Coordinates of N, CA and C in Angstrom, one line a residue:
X15 N 18.3 12.1 -25.2 CA 18.8 12.3 -23.8 C 17.8 11.7 -22.9
X16 N 18.2 11.0 -21.9 CA 17.4 10.4 -20.8 C 17.6 11.3 -19.6
X17 N 16.5 11.6 -18.9 CA 16.5 12.4 -17.8 C 15.5 11.9 -16.7
X18 N 16.0 11.8 -15.5 CA 15.2 11.4 -14.4 C 14.9 12.6 -13.5
X19 N 13.6 12.8 -13.1 CA 13.2 13.9 -12.3 C 12.4 13.4 -11.1
X20 N 12.7 14.0 -9.9 CA 12.0 13.7 -8.7 C 10.8 14.7 -8.5
X21 N 9.6 14.2 -8.7 CA 8.5 15.2 -8.5 C 8.2 15.5 -7.1
X22 N 7.5 16.6 -6.9 CA 7.1 17.1 -5.5 C 5.6 17.3 -5.5
X23 N 5.0 17.0 -4.4 CA 3.6 17.2 -4.1 C 2.6 16.3 -4.8
X24 N 3.1 15.2 -5.3 CA 2.2 14.2 -6.0 C 2.6 12.8 -5.5
X25 N 1.8 11.8 -5.9 CA 2.0 10.5 -5.5 C 3.2 9.8 -6.2
X26 N 3.5 10.2 -7.4 CA 4.6 9.5 -8.1 C 5.9 9.9 -7.5
X27 N 6.8 8.9 -7.6 CA 8.1 9.1 -6.9 C 9.2 9.5 -7.9
X28 N 9.0 9.2 -9.2 CA 10.0 9.6 -10.2 C 9.4 9.7 -11.5
X29 N 9.9 10.6 -12.4 CA 9.5 10.7 -13.8 C 10.7 10.6 -14.6
X30 N 10.7 9.7 -15.6 CA 11.8 9.4 -16.5 C 11.3 9.9 -17.9
X31 N 12.1 10.7 -18.5 CA 11.8 11.1 -19.9 C 13.0 10.9 -20.8
X32 N 12.7 10.6 -22.0 CA 13.7 10.6 -23.1 C 13.3 11.5 -24.2
X33 N 14.2 12.5 -24.4 CA 13.9 13.5 -25.4 C 15.0 13.5 -26.5
X34 N 14.5 13.6 -27.7 CA 15.5 13.6 -28.9 C 15.0 14.6 -29.9
X35 N 15.9 15.6 -30.2 CA 15.6 16.6 -31.1 C 14.4 17.4 -30.8
X36 N 14.1 17.7 -29.5 CA 13.0 18.4 -29.0 C 11.7 17.7 -29.0
X37 N 11.7 16.4 -29.2 CA 10.5 15.5 -29.2 C 10.6 14.5 -28.1
X38 N 9.4 14.4 -27.4 CA 9.3 13.4 -26.3 C 9.3 12.0 -27.0
X39 N 10.3 11.2 -26.8 CA 10.4 9.8 -27.3 C 9.7 8.9 -26.3
X40 N 9.9 9.1 -25.0 CA 9.3 8.3 -24.0 C 9.1 9.0 -22.7
X41 N 8.1 8.7 -22.0 CA 7.9 9.3 -20.6 C 7.4 8.1 -19.8
X42 N 7.9 8.1 -18.5 CA 7.4 7.0 -17.6 C 7.4 7.5 -16.2
X43 N 6.3 7.2 -15.5 CA 6.1 7.6 -14.1 C 6.4 6.4 -13.2
X44 N 7.1 6.6 -12.1 CA 7.3 5.5 -11.1 C 6.4 5.9 -10.0
X45 N 5.4 5.1 -9.7 CA 4.4 5.4 -8.7 C 3.3 6.2 -9.3
X46 N 2.4 6.6 -8.5 CA 1.2 7.4 -8.9 C 0.1 6.6 -9.4
X47 N -0.9 7.2 -9.9 CA -2.1 6.5 -10.4 C -1.8 5.8 -11.7
X48 N -1.6 4.5 -11.7 CA -1.1 3.8 -12.8 C -1.7 4.0 -14.2
X49 N -3.0 3.9 -14.2 CA -3.7 4.1 -15.5 C -3.6 5.6 -16.0
X50 N -3.7 6.5 -15.1 CA -3.7 7.9 -15.5 C -2.3 8.3 -16.0
X51 N -1.2 7.8 -15.3 CA 0.1 8.2 -15.7 C 0.5 7.5 -17.0
X52 N 0.0 6.2 -17.2 CA 0.3 5.5 -18.5 C -0.4 6.3 -19.6
X53 N -1.6 6.7 -19.4 CA -2.4 7.5 -20.4 C -1.6 8.8 -20.8
X54 N -1.2 9.5 -19.8 CA -0.4 10.7 -20.1 C 0.8 10.4 -20.9
X55 N 1.5 9.4 -20.5 CA 2.8 9.1 -21.2 C 2.5 8.7 -22.7
X56 N 1.4 7.9 -22.9 CA 1.0 7.6 -24.2 C 0.7 8.8 -25.1
X57 N -0.1 9.7 -24.5 CA -0.5 10.9 -25.2 C 0.7 11.8 -25.6
X58 N 1.7 11.9 -24.8 CA 2.7 12.9 -25.0 C 3.8 12.3 -25.9
X59 N 3.9 11.0 -26.1 CA 4.9 10.4 -26.9 C 4.8 10.9 -28.3
X60 N 5.9 11.4 -28.9 CA 6.0 11.9 -30.2 C 5.6 13.4 -30.3
X61 N 5.2 14.0 -29.2 CA 4.9 15.5 -29.2 C 6.2 16.3 -29.0
X62 N 6.2 17.5 -29.5 CA 7.3 18.4 -29.2 C 7.3 18.8 -27.7
X63 N 8.4 18.9 -27.1 CA 8.6 19.1 -25.7 C 7.8 20.4 -25.3
X64 N 8.0 21.5 -26.1 CA 7.4 22.8 -25.8 C 5.9 22.7 -25.8
X65 N 5.3 21.9 -26.7 CA 3.9 21.8 -26.7 C 3.4 21.0 -25.5
X66 N 4.1 20.0 -25.1 CA 3.7 19.2 -23.8 C 3.7 20.2 -22.6
X67 N 4.8 20.9 -22.5 CA 4.9 21.9 -21.4 C 3.8 22.8 -21.4
X68 N 3.5 23.4 -22.6 CA 2.4 24.4 -22.7 C 1.0 23.8 -22.3
X69 N 0.8 22.6 -22.7 CA -0.5 21.9 -22.4 C -0.7 21.5 -21.0
X70 N 0.4 21.0 -20.3 CA 0.3 20.4 -19.0 C 0.7 21.3 -17.8
X71 N 1.4 22.3 -18.1 CA 1.8 23.2 -17.0 C 0.7 23.8 -16.3
X72 N 0.8 23.8 -14.9 CA -0.2 24.4 -14.0 C -1.5 23.7 -13.9
X73 N -1.6 22.4 -14.3 CA -2.8 21.6 -14.0 C -2.7 21.2 -12.6
X74 N -3.8 21.3 -11.9 CA -3.9 21.0 -10.5 C -4.6 19.6 -10.3
X75 N -4.3 19.0 -9.1 CA -5.0 17.7 -8.8 C -5.8 18.0 -7.5
X76 N -7.1 18.2 -7.7 CA -7.9 18.5 -6.5 C -7.5 19.8 -5.9
X77 N -7.3 19.8 -4.6 CA -6.8 21.0 -3.9 C -5.3 21.1 -3.9
X78 N -4.6 20.2 -4.4 CA -3.1 20.3 -4.5 C -2.7 21.4 -5.5
X79 N -1.6 22.0 -5.2 CA -1.2 23.1 -6.1 C -0.5 22.6 -7.4
X80 N -0.4 21.3 -7.5 CA 0.3 20.6 -8.7 C -0.4 19.3 -9.0
X81 N 0.1 18.6 -10.0 CA -0.4 17.3 -10.4 C 0.7 16.6 -11.1
X82 N 0.4 15.3 -11.5 CA 1.4 14.5 -12.2 C 1.6 15.2 -13.6
X83 N 0.6 15.6 -14.3 CA 0.9 16.3 -15.6 C 1.7 17.6 -15.4
X84 N 1.4 18.4 -14.4 CA 2.2 19.6 -14.1 C 3.7 19.2 -13.8
X85 N 3.9 18.1 -13.0 CA 5.2 17.7 -12.7 C 5.9 17.2 -13.9
X86 N 5.2 16.6 -14.9 CA 5.9 16.1 -16.1 C 6.3 17.4 -16.9
X87 N 5.5 18.4 -16.9 CA 6.0 19.7 -17.6 C 7.2 20.2 -16.9
X88 N 7.3 20.2 -15.6 CA 8.5 20.6 -14.8 C 9.7 19.7 -15.2
X89 N 9.5 18.4 -15.3 CA 10.5 17.5 -15.7 C 11.1 17.8 -17.0
X90 N 10.2 18.1 -18.0 CA 10.7 18.4 -19.3 C 11.4 19.8 -19.4
X91 N 11.0 20.7 -18.6 CA 11.7 22.0 -18.5 C 13.1 21.8 -17.9
X92 N 13.2 20.9 -16.9 CA 14.5 20.6 -16.3 C 15.4 19.9 -17.3
X93 N 14.8 19.0 -18.1 CA 15.6 18.2 -19.1 C 16.1 19.2 -20.1
X94 N 15.3 20.2 -20.5 CA 15.8 21.1 -21.5 C 17.0 21.9 -21.0
X95 N 17.0 22.2 -19.7 CA 18.1 23.0 -19.1 C 19.4 22.1 -18.8
X96 N 19.2 20.8 -18.8 CA 20.3 19.9 -18.5 C 21.4 19.8 -19.6

């Protein structure tokens, strides 16, 4: 299943995820810090969705209450509910 999520409170404009049988097949950020978001996407590829959520949820970016990794966790939660 492919899912597009609009993040809030971060520089990226969209997060696209593909999940199959509870595994992250692909993740892609539109906008944001290019190298960092590519690194995150590479690391989570092939991981179970629940593990990605557990590891990335509630990570902050400086003084912001969220971050791109936290928003990816939110995107995956939303994809699970879709």
